[in-house]
Amino acid sequence: MEDVLIIRGAPGVGKSTVGKLLSKHYLEGVTIEIDEVRRMINNVTWSNTQEHLNAIEATRVLIISYL
């Protein structure tokens, strides 16, 4: 099984920056930002913690299926 790295944190703490830096070291890796997944999901209240966690899980499944 492939490793999956999920970077979480508050807005503006540098998640995207860390992801970009990691992608330079893991050239065959895949980067999917949660904002892209959010755009694919309709009728979600992002203030709801469970819905946010569901989006993260959907991202994990998407990455694994890609690999």
C-alpha positions as a LaTeX table, in Angstrom:
\begin{tabular}{lrrr}
\hline
Residue & $x$ (\AA) & $y$ (\AA) & $z$ (\AA) \\
\hline
Met1 & 0.00 & 0.00 & 0.00 \\
Glu2 & 1.16 & 3.52 & $-0.77$ \\
Asp3 & 1.69 & 6.11 & 1.92 \\
Val4 & $-0.80$ & 8.96 & 2.11 \\
Leu5 & 0.18 & 12.22 & 3.77 \\
Ile6 & $-2.64$ & 14.55 & 4.77 \\
Ile7 & $-1.68$ & 18.04 & 5.89 \\
Arg8 & $-4.28$ & 19.72 & 8.08 \\
Gly9 & $-4.34$ & 23.04 & 9.84 \\
Ala10 & $-6.02$ & 26.38 & 10.25 \\
Pro11 & $-6.34$ & 28.75 & 7.29 \\
Gly12 & $-3.17$ & 30.63 & 6.50 \\
Val13 & $-0.69$ & 28.45 & 8.42 \\
Gly14 & 1.18 & 27.24 & 5.33 \\
Lys15 & $-0.42$ & 23.93 & 4.36 \\
Ser16 & $-0.18$ & 24.65 & 0.64 \\
Thr17 & 3.41 & 25.83 & 1.00 \\
Val18 & 4.38 & 22.63 & 2.82 \\
Gly19 & 2.60 & 20.58 & 0.16 \\
Lys20 & 4.51 & 22.34 & $-2.61$ \\
Leu21 & 7.82 & 21.79 & $-0.82$ \\
Leu22 & 7.05 & 18.10 & $-0.28$ \\
Ser23 & 6.10 & 17.67 & $-3.93$ \\
Lys24 & 9.65 & 18.69 & $-4.89$ \\
His25 & 11.00 & 15.73 & $-2.90$ \\
Tyr26 & 8.31 & 13.20 & $-3.86$ \\
Leu27 & 8.23 & 13.65 & $-7.62$ \\
Glu28 & 5.81 & 10.77 & $-8.23$ \\
Gly29 & 3.40 & 11.93 & $-5.56$ \\
Val30 & $-0.02$ & 13.44 & $-6.06$ \\
Thr31 & $-1.18$ & 16.66 & $-4.46$ \\
Ile32 & $-4.89$ & 17.28 & $-4.02$ \\
Glu33 & $-5.98$ & 20.33 & $-2.10$ \\
Ile34 & $-9.12$ & 20.02 & $-0.01$ \\
Asp35 & $-10.48$ & 23.20 & $-1.62$ \\
Glu36 & $-10.64$ & 21.29 & $-4.91$ \\
Val37 & $-12.62$ & 18.52 & $-3.25$ \\
Arg38 & $-14.90$ & 21.09 & $-1.63$ \\
Arg39 & $-15.73$ & 22.51 & $-5.05$ \\
Met40 & $-16.87$ & 19.04 & $-6.15$ \\
Ile41 & $-19.21$ & 18.59 & $-3.18$ \\
Asn42 & $-22.50$ & 20.48 & $-3.20$ \\
Asn43 & $-24.73$ & 21.51 & $-0.31$ \\
Val44 & $-22.13$ & 21.19 & 2.41 \\
Thr45 & $-21.96$ & 23.44 & 5.44 \\
Trp46 & $-18.22$ & 23.71 & 6.01 \\
Ser47 & $-18.72$ & 24.87 & 9.57 \\
Asn48 & $-19.93$ & 21.32 & 10.33 \\
Thr49 & $-16.89$ & 19.37 & 11.56 \\
Gln50 & $-18.20$ & 15.99 & 10.41 \\
Glu51 & $-18.80$ & 17.22 & 6.87 \\
His52 & $-15.25$ & 18.60 & 6.79 \\
Leu53 & $-13.87$ & 15.25 & 8.01 \\
Asn54 & $-15.96$ & 13.48 & 5.35 \\
Ala55 & $-14.34$ & 15.67 & 2.69 \\
Ile56 & $-10.89$ & 14.75 & 4.01 \\
Glu57 & $-11.82$ & 11.06 & 3.88 \\
Ala58 & $-13.10$ & 11.50 & 0.32 \\
Thr59 & $-9.76$ & 13.04 & $-0.59$ \\
Arg60 & $-7.88$ & 10.10 & 0.97 \\
Val61 & $-9.99$ & 7.60 & $-0.98$ \\
Leu62 & $-9.48$ & 9.59 & $-4.18$ \\
Ile63 & $-5.70$ & 9.55 & $-3.74$ \\
Ile64 & $-5.60$ & 5.84 & $-2.97$ \\
Ser65 & $-7.75$ & 5.00 & $-5.98$ \\
Tyr66 & $-5.45$ & 7.12 & $-8.15$ \\
Leu67 & $-2.37$ & 5.32 & $-6.87$ \\
\hline
\end{tabular}
